[in-house]
Tab-separated table of C-alpha atoms and ligand atoms in Angstrom:
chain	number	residue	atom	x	y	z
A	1168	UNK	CA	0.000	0.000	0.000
A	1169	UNK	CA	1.594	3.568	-0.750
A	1170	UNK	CA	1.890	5.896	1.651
A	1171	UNK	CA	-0.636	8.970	1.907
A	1172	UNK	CA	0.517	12.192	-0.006
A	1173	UNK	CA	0.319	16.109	0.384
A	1174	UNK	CA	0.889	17.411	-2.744
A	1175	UNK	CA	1.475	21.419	-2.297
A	1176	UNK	CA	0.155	22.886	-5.542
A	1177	UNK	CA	0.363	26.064	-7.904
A	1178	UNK	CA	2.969	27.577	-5.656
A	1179	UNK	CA	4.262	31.309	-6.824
A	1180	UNK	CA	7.626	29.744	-6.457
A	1181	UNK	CA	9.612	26.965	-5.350
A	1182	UNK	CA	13.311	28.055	-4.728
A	1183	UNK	CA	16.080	25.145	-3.062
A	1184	UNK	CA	19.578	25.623	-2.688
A	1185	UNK	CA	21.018	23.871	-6.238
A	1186	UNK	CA	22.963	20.944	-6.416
A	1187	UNK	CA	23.250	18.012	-4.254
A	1188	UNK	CA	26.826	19.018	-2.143
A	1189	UNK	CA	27.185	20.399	1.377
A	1190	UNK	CA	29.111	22.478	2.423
A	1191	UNK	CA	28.391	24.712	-0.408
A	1192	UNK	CA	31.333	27.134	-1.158
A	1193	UNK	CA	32.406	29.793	-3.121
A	1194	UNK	CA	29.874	30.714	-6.308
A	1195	UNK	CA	28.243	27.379	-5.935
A	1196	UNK	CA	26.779	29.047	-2.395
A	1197	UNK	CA	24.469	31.560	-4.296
A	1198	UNK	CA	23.111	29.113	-6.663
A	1199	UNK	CA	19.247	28.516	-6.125
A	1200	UNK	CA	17.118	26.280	-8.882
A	1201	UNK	CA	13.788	28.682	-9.136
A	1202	UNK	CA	10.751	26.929	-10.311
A	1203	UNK	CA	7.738	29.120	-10.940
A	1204	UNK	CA	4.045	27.852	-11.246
A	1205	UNK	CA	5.359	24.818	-9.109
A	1206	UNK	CA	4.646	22.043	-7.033
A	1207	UNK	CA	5.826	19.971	-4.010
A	1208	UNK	CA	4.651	15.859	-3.820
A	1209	UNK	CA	5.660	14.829	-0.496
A	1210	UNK	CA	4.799	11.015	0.563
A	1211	UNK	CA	5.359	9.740	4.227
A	1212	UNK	CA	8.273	11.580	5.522
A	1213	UNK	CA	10.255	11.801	2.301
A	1214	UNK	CA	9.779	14.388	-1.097
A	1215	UNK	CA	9.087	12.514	-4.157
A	1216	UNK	CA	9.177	15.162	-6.475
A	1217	UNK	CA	9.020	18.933	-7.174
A	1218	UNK	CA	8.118	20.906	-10.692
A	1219	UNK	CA	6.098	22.866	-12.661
A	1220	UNK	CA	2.546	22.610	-12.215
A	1221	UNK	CA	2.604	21.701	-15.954
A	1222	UNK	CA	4.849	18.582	-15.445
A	1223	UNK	CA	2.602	17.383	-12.360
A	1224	UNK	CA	1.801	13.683	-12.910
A	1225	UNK	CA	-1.551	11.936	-12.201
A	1226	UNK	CA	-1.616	10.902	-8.657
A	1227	UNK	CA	-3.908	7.806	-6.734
A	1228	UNK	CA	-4.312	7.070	-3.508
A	1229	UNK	CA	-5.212	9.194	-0.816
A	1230	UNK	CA	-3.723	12.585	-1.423
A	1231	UNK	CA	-4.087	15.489	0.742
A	1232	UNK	CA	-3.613	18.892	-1.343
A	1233	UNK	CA	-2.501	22.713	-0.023
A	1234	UNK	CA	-3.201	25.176	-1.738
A	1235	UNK	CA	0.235	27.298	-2.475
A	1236	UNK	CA	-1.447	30.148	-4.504
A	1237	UNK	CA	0.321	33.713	-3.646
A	1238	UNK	CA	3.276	31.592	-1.871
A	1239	UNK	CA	6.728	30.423	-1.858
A	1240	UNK	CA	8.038	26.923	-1.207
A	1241	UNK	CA	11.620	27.169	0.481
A	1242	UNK	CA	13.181	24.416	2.833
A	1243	UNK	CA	12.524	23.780	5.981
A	1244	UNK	CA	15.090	26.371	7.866
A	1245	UNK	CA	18.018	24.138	9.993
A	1246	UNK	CA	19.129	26.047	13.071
A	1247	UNK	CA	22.388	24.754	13.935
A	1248	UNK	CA	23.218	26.716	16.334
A	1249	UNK	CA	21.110	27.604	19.253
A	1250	UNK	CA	21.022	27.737	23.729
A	1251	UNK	CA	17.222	26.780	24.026
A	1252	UNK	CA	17.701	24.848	27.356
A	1253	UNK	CA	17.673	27.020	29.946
A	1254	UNK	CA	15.645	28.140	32.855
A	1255	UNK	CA	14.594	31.983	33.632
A	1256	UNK	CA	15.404	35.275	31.093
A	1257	UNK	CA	18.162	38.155	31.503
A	1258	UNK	CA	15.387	41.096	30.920
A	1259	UNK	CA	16.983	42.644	33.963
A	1260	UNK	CA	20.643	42.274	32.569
A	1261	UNK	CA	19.431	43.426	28.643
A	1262	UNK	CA	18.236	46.812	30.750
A	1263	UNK	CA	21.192	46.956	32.079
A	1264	UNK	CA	23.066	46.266	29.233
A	1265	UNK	CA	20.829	49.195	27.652
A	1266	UNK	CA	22.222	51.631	29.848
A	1267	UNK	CA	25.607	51.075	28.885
A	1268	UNK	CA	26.972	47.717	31.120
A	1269	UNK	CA	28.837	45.765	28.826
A	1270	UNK	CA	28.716	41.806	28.461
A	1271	UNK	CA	31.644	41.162	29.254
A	1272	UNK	CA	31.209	43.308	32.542
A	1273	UNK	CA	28.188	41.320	33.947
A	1274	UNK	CA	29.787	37.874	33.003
A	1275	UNK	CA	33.099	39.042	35.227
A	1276	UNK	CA	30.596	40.080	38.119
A	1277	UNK	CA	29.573	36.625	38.120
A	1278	UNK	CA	26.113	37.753	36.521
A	1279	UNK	CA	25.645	36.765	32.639
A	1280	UNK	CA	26.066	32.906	31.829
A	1281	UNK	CA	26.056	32.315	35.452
A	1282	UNK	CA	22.520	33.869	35.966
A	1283	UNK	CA	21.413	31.597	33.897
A	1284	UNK	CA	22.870	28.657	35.621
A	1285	UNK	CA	21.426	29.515	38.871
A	1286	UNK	CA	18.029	29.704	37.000
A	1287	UNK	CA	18.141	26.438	34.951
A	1288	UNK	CA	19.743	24.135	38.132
A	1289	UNK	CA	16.416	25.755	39.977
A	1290	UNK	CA	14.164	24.889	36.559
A	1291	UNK	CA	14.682	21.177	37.312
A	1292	UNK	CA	13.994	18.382	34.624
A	1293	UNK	CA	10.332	19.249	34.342
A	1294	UNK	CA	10.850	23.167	33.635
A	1295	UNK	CA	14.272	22.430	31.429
A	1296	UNK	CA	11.522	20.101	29.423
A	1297	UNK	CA	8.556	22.387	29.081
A	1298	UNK	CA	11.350	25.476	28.675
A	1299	UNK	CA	13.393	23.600	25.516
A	1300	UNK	CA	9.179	22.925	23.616
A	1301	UNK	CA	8.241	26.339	24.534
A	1302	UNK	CA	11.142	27.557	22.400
A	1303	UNK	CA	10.905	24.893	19.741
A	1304	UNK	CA	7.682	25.904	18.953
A	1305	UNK	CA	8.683	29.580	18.810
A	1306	UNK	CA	11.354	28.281	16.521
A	1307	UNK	CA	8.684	26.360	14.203
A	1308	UNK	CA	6.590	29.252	13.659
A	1309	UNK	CA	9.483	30.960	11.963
A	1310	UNK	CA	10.149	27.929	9.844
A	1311	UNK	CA	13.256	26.168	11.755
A	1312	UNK	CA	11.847	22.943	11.313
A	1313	UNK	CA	15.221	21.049	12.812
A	1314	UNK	CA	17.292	22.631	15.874
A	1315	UNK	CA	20.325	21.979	17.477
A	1316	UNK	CA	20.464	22.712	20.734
A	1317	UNK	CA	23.331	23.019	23.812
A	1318	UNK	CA	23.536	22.353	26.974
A	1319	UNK	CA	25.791	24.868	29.004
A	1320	UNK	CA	23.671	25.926	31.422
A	1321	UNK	CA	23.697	23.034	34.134
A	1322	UNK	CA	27.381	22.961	34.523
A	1323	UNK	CA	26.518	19.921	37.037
A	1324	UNK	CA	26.082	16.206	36.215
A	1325	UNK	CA	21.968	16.332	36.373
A	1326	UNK	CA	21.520	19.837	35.167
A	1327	UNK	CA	23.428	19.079	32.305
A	1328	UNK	CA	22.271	15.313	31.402
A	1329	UNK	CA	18.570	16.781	31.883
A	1330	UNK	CA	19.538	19.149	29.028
A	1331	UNK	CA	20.464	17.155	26.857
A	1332	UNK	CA	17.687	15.051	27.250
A	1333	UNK	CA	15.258	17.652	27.091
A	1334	UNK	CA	16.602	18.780	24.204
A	1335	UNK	CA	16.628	15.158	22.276
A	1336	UNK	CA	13.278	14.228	23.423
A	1337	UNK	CA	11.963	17.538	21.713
A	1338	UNK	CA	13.289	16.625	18.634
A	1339	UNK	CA	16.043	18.548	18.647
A	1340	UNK	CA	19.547	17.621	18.200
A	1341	UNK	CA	21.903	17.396	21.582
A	1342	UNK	CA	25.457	19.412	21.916
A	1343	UNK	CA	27.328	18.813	24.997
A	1344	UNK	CA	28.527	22.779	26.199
A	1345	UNK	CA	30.245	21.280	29.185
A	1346	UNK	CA	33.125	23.901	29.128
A	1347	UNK	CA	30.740	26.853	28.847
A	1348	UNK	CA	31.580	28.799	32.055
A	1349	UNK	CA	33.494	27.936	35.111
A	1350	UNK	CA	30.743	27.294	37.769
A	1351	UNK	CA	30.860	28.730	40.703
A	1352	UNK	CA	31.966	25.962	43.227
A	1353	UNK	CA	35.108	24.841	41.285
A	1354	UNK	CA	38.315	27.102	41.730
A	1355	UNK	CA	39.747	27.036	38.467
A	1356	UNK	CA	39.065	26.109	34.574
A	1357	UNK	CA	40.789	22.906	34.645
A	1358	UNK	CA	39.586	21.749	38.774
A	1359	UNK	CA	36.282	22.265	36.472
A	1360	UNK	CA	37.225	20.021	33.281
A	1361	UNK	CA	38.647	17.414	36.110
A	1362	UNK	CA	35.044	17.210	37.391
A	1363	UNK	CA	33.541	16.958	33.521
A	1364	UNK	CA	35.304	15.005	31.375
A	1365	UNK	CA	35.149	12.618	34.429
A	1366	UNK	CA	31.789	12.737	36.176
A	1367	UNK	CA	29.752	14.086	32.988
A	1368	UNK	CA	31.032	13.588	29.725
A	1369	UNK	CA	30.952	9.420	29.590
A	1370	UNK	CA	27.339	10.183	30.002
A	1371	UNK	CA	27.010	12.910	27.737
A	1372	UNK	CA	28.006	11.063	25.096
A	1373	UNK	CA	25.103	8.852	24.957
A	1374	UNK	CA	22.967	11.187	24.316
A	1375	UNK	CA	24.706	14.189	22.630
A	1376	UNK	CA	25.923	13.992	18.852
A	1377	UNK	CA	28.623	17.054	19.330
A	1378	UNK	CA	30.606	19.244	22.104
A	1379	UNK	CA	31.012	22.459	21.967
A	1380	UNK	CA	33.501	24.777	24.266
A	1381	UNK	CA	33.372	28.289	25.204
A	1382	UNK	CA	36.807	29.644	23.589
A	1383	UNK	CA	37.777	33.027	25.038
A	1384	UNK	CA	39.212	35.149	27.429
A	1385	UNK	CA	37.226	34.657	30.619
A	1386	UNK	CA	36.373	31.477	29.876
A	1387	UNK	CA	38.441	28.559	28.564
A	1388	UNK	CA	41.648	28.992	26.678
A	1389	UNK	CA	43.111	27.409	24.069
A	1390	UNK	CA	44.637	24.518	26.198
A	1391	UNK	CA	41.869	24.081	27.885
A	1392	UNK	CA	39.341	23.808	24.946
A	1393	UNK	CA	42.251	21.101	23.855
A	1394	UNK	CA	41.918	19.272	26.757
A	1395	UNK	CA	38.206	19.081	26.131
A	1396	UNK	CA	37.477	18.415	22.524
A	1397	UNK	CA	40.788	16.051	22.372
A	1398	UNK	CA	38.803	13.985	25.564
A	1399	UNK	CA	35.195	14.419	23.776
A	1400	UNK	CA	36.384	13.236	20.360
A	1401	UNK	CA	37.559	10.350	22.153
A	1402	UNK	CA	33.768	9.728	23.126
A	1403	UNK	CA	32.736	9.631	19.899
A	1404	UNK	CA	31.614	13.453	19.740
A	1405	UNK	CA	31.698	15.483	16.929
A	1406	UNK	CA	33.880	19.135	17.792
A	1407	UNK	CA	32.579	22.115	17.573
A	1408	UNK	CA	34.067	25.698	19.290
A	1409	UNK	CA	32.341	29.138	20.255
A	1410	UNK	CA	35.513	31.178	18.687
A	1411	UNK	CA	36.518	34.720	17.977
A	1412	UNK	CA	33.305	36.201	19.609
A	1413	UNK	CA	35.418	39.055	21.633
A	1414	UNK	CA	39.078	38.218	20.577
A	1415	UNK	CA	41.060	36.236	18.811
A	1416	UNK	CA	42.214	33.433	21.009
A	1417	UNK	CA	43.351	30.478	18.632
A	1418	UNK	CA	39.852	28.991	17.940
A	1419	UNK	CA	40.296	28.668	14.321
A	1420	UNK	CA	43.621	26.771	14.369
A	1421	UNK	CA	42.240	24.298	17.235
A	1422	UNK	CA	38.694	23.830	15.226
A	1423	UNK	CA	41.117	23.409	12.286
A	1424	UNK	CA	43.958	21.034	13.578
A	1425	UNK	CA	41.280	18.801	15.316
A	1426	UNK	CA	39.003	18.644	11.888
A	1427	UNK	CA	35.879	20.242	14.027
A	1428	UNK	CA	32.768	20.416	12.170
A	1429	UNK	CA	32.538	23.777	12.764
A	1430	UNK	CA	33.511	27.064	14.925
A	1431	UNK	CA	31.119	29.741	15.739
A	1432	UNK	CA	30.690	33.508	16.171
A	1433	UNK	CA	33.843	35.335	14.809
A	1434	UNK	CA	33.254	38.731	15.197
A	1435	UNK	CA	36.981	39.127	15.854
A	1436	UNK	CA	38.344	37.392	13.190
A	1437	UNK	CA	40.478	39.043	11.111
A	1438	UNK	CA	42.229	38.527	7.170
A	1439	UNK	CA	44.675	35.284	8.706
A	1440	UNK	CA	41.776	33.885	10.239
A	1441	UNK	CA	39.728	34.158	7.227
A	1442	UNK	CA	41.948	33.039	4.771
A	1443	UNK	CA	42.933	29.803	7.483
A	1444	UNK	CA	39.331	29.103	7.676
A	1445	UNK	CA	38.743	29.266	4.175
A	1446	UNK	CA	41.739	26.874	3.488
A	1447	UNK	CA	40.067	24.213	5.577
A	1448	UNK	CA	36.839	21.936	5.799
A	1449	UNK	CA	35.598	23.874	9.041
A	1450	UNK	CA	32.216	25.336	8.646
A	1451	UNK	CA	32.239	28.713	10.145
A	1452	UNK	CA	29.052	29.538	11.566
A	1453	UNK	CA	27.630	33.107	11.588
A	1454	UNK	CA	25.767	34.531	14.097
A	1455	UNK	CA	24.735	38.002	13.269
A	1456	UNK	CA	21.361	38.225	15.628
A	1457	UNK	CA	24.400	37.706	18.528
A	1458	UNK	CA	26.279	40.246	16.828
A	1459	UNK	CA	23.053	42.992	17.004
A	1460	UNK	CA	22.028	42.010	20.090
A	1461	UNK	CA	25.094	42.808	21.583
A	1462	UNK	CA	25.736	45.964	19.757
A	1463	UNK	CA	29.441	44.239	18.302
A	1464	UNK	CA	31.262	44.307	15.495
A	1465	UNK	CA	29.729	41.617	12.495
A	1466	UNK	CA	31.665	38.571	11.197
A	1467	UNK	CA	33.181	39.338	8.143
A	1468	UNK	CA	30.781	37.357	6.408
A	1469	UNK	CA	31.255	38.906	2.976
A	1470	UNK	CA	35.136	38.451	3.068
A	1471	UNK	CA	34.720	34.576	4.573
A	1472	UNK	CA	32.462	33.763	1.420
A	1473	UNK	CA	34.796	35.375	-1.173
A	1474	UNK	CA	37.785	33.391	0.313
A	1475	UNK	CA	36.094	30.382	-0.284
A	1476	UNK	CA	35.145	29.216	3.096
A	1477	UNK	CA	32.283	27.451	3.763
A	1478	UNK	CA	29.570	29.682	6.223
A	1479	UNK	CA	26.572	28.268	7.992
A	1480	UNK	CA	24.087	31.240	9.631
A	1481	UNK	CA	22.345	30.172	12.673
A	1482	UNK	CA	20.129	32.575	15.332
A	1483	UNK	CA	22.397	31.160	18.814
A	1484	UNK	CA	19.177	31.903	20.439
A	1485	UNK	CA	19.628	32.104	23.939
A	1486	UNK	CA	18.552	34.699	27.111
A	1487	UNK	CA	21.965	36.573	27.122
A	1488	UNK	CA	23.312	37.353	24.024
A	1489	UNK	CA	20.600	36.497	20.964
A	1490	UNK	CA	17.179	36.556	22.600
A	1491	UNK	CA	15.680	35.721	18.895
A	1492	UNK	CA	14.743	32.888	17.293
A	1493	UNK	CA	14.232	33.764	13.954
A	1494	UNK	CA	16.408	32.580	11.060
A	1495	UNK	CA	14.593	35.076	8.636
A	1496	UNK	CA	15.458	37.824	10.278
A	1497	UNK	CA	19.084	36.363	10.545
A	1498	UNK	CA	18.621	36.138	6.913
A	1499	UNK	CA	17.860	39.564	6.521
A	1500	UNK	CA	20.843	40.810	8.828
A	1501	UNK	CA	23.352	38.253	6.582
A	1502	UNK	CA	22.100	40.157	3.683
A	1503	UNK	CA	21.900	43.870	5.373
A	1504	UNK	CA	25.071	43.468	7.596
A	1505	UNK	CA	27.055	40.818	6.362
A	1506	UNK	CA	26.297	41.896	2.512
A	1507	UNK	CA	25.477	37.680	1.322
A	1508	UNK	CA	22.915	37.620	-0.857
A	1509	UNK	CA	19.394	36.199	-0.572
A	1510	UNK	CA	20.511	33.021	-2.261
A	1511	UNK	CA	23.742	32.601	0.241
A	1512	UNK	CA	21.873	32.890	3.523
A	1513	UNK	CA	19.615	30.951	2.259
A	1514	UNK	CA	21.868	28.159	1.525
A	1515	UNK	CA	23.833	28.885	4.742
A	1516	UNK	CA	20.567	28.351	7.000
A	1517	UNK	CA	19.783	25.083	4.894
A	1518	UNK	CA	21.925	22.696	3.374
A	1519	UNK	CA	25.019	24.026	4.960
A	1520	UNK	CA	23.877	23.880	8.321
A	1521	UNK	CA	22.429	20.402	8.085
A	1522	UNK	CA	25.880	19.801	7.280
A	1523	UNK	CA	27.108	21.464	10.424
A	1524	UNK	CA	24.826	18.862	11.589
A	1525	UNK	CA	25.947	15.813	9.827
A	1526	UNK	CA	22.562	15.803	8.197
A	1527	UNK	CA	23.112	17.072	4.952
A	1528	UNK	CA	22.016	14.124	2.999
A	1529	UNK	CA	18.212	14.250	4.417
A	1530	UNK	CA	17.745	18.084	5.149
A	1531	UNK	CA	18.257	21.501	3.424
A	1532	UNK	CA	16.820	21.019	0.227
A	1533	UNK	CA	13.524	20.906	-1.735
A	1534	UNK	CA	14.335	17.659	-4.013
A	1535	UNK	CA	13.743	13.666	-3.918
A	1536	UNK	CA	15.060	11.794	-1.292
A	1537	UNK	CA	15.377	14.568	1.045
A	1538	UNK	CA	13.344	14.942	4.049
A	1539	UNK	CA	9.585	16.656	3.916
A	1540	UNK	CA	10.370	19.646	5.189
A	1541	UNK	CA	8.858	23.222	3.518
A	1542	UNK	CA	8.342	26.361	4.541
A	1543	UNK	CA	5.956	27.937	2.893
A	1544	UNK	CA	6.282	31.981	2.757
A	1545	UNK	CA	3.226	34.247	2.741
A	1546	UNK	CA	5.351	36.460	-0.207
A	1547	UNK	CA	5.268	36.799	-4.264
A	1548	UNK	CA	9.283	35.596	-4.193
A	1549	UNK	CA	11.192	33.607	-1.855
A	1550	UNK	CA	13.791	36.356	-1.347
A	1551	UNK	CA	11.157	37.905	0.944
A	1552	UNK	CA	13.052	35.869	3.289
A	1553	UNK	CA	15.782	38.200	4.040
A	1554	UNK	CA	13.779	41.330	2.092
A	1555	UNK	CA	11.080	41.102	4.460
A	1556	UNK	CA	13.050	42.121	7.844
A	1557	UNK	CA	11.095	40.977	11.003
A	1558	UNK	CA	8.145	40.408	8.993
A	1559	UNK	CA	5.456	38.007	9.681
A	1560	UNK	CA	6.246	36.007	6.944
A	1561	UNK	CA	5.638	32.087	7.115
A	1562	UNK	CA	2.468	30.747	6.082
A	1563	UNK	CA	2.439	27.252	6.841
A	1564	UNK	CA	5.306	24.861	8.199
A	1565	UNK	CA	5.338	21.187	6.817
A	1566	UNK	CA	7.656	18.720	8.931
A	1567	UNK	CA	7.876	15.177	7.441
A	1568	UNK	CA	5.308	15.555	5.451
A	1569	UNK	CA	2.810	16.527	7.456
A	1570	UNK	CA	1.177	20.649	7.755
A	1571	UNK	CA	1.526	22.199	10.789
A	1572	UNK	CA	-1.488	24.374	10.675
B	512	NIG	O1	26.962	31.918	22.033
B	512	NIG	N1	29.268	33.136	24.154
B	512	NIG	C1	28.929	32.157	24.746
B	512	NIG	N2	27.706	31.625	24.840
B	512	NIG	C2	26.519	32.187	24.295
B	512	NIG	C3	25.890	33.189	25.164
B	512	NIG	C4	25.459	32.641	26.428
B	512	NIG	C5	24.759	33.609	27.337
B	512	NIG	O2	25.039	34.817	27.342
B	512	NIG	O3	23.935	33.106	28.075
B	512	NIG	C6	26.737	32.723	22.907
B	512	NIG	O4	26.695	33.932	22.662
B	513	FE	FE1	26.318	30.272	21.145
C-alpha cells in the first residue's frame, strides 16, 4: 500500500539551494534552482518530487492537497546553532546592558552565563523540558523545522544530562557545552574540566551527537578547549568551538587542527583567520542576531564567502546574548550586515547547516530523497526571506510531510 501524499500545488515559487553538495562554497553558495508555477509531492516523511505545475503527474491514492497560490516553497530552515535549554530570562541584565553595562562586565561580576545557571539548576527536569518545547515551537513558527540545541547551562552532572535530554526528546539535536563557564563551586578552569570530562562527559556522550567549548578570554583557553574536545572526540563526539566572539584566542587553528565540524561567532576574526578558515573543511558559523544584540562588530561574512570558506548562519538563540529565534530575520541581517545575498543565507541556514549537523544528505533542500520539510512563505518571491526584515512572513510549516497548521 503507498503511503498517503500532500501534494502542495500552484505555488508562486519553489526556490532550493542547487545541487546536491554540502558544504556549499564559493559561487556554488548563491546558486538557487527557481521553479515558478510549481509544485511539491511529499509522501510519508520523504519528497518525491518537485516541478512545474505543468509537469505534475496523475496521482492515486489518498492525497491530501494545499493550496500554495500567492506563496513560496523554500526548505525547511536548519538552526544549527542555538542555547534553548535554559531556565529563567536576563530582561533585567538586557536593561542593564541598555544603559551602557557591557557583556563582558556582567559575566566578570559573576552575573551573565552564570545567571542563567542559577536559573536552569532551579528549573529542574520538568521546567528544562517544558522550557526547551516552549522555544521549539517559537522556533517552528518561523520555519526552523530542525534545531540543534546546547547544553551549558547546568554545569553539574543532572543539570546538564537533563539538558540534553530535554533537548533530544523535543526533537532537537543534543550538543554537549560542558566547558561553557566555570561554575561557581570549582576554583579554576581545569579543577572544572577534572570534574567533567570525568563525572559528565561518559554520560554525555550517549545522548549528545557534538561538544562544543566556550573559547575566550574569561572562559576557557586554548589549552583548555584542547583538553576538552581532544577527551570528547575520544567519546565519539563530533567538535565544535564558540571562537573569535570578543578576541582572537586560537579557535580557528584548534577547530582546524582537530578537523571540528565547525567554529562559531567570529566577530573578531580578522584577514589570517579568514583566509585559514577558508583553506580548511571547518564550517564557520555566523551569528549576526548575537552580533546585534550585543551591539558588536559583524563577522566578516562577505570576506569569509569570497575566500572560499564554507559559512553556515544560525540565530544562537539564547537569554543573554541572541534573545531571537528567527532565522529570517538572521537572513535579513546576513544580507543587510554581512552583505550575502538572498541566495547565500539561504543556503547557509539550509543545506550548509544540516551539514554542520551531519545531516546534509536528508535536510536543506527541496528535491527527492530529502526529508519533507517546507516552509511555505506568505510572499510573491522567496527572497522575501531576508527582504522582508522581522516580517510576519511564514504561512504554513510542513515537517515530514505533514502541515503544521
Ligand atoms: O553563544 N558566548 C557564549 N555563549 C553564548 C551566550 C550565552 C549567554 O550569554 O547566556 C553565545 O553567545
Ligand atoms: Fe552560542
Amino acid at each position: 500500500m503507498t503511503e498517503p501524499a500532500l501534494l502542495v500545488r500552484d505555488l508562486a515559487q519553489l526556490a532550493t539551494p542547487a545541487g546536491r553538495d554540502a558544504p556549499l562554497r564559493g559561487a556554488a553558495l548563491g546558486e538557487v534552482d527557481l521553479l515558478e508555477d510549481a509544485f511539491v509531492l511529499c509522501r510519508g516523511e520523504t519528497i518525491e518530487r518537485v516541478g512545474r505545475m505543468r509537469d505534475l503527474p496523475a496521482l492515486d491514492g489518498e492525497v491530501v492537497e494545499v493550496d500554495g497560490r500567492g506563496l513560496c516553497a523554500i526548505p525547511g530552515l536548519v538552526d544549527c546553532h542555538t542555547h534553548a535549554a535554559f531556565g529563567g530570562d536576563r530582561v533585567d541584565e538586557f536593561s542593564l546592558r541598555a544603559g551602557g553595562a557591557t557583556y563582558e562586565e556582567l559575566h566578570a561580576r559573576g552575573g551573565g552565563i552564570l545567571s542563567t545557571v542559577r536559573a536552569t539548576r532551579e528549573a529542574g527536569e520538568g521546567g528544562l523540558r517544558a522550557a526547551v518545547e516552549r522555544h521549539r515551537g517559537w522556533m517552528r513558527r518561523h520555519g526552523t523545522t530542525t534545531f540543534e540545541a546546547k547544553s551549558g547551562y547546568g554545569l553539574d552532572r543532572d543539570t546538564e544530562l537533563a539538558s540534553l535530554r530535554a533537548v533530544r526528546d523535543a526533537g532537537g539535536i543534543p550538543t554537549w557545552l560542558g566547558a561553557h563557564a566555570v561554575p561557581p563551586e570549582f576554583a579554576d578552569a581545569d579543577a572544572y574540566l577534572d570534574f567533567a570530562l570525568a563525572e559528565v562527559l561518559p554520560e554525555a556522550a550517549q545522548i549528545a551527537e557534538a561538544a562544543d567549548v566556550f573559547l575566550e578570554r574569561g572562559a576557557f583557553d586554548a589549552a583548555q578547549a584542547r583538553r576538552y574536545l581532544e577527551a570528547c572526540r575520544a567519546a565519539g563526539l563530533a567538535l565544535r568551538l564558540h571562537g573569535d566572539q570578543f578576541t582572537e584566542s586560537g579557535a580557528i587553528p584548534l577547530a582546524v587542527e582537530l578537523d571540528a565540524r565547525s567554529v562559531d561567532h567570529l566577530e573578531a576574526t580578522g584577514h589570517d583567520g579568514v583566509r585559514a578558515l577558508a583553506a580548511s573543511g571547518v564550517v564557520g558559523v555566523l551569528l549576526p542576531a548575537s552580533a546585534l544584540f550585543l551591539g558588536r562588530p559583524m563577522p566578516p561574512g562577505r570576506a569569509l564567502v569570497d575566500a572560499g570558506a564554507a559559512v553556515a548562519l544560525a540565530t544562537d538563540f539564547n537569554p543573554g546574548s541572541a534573545f531571537c529565534e528567527s532565522l529570517p530575520l538572521c537572513c535579513s541581517l546576513a544580507a543587510t550586515q554581512l552583505k550575502l545575498a538572498p541566495a547565500e543565507a539561504l543556503a547557509a541556514c539550509t543545506v550548509n547547516a544540516a551539514h554542520v549537523l551531519g545531516r546534509a544528505d536528508r535536510l536543506g533542500r527541496l528535491a527527492p530523497g530529502y526529508r519533507a520539510d517546507v516552509v511555505l512563505l506568505g510572499a510573491p518571491d522567496w527572497r522575501y526571506v531576508a527582504y522582508h526584515l522581522g516580517g510576519d512572513l511564514v504561512a504554513d510549516v510542513i515537517v515530514g510531510g505533514e502541515s503544521a497548521s
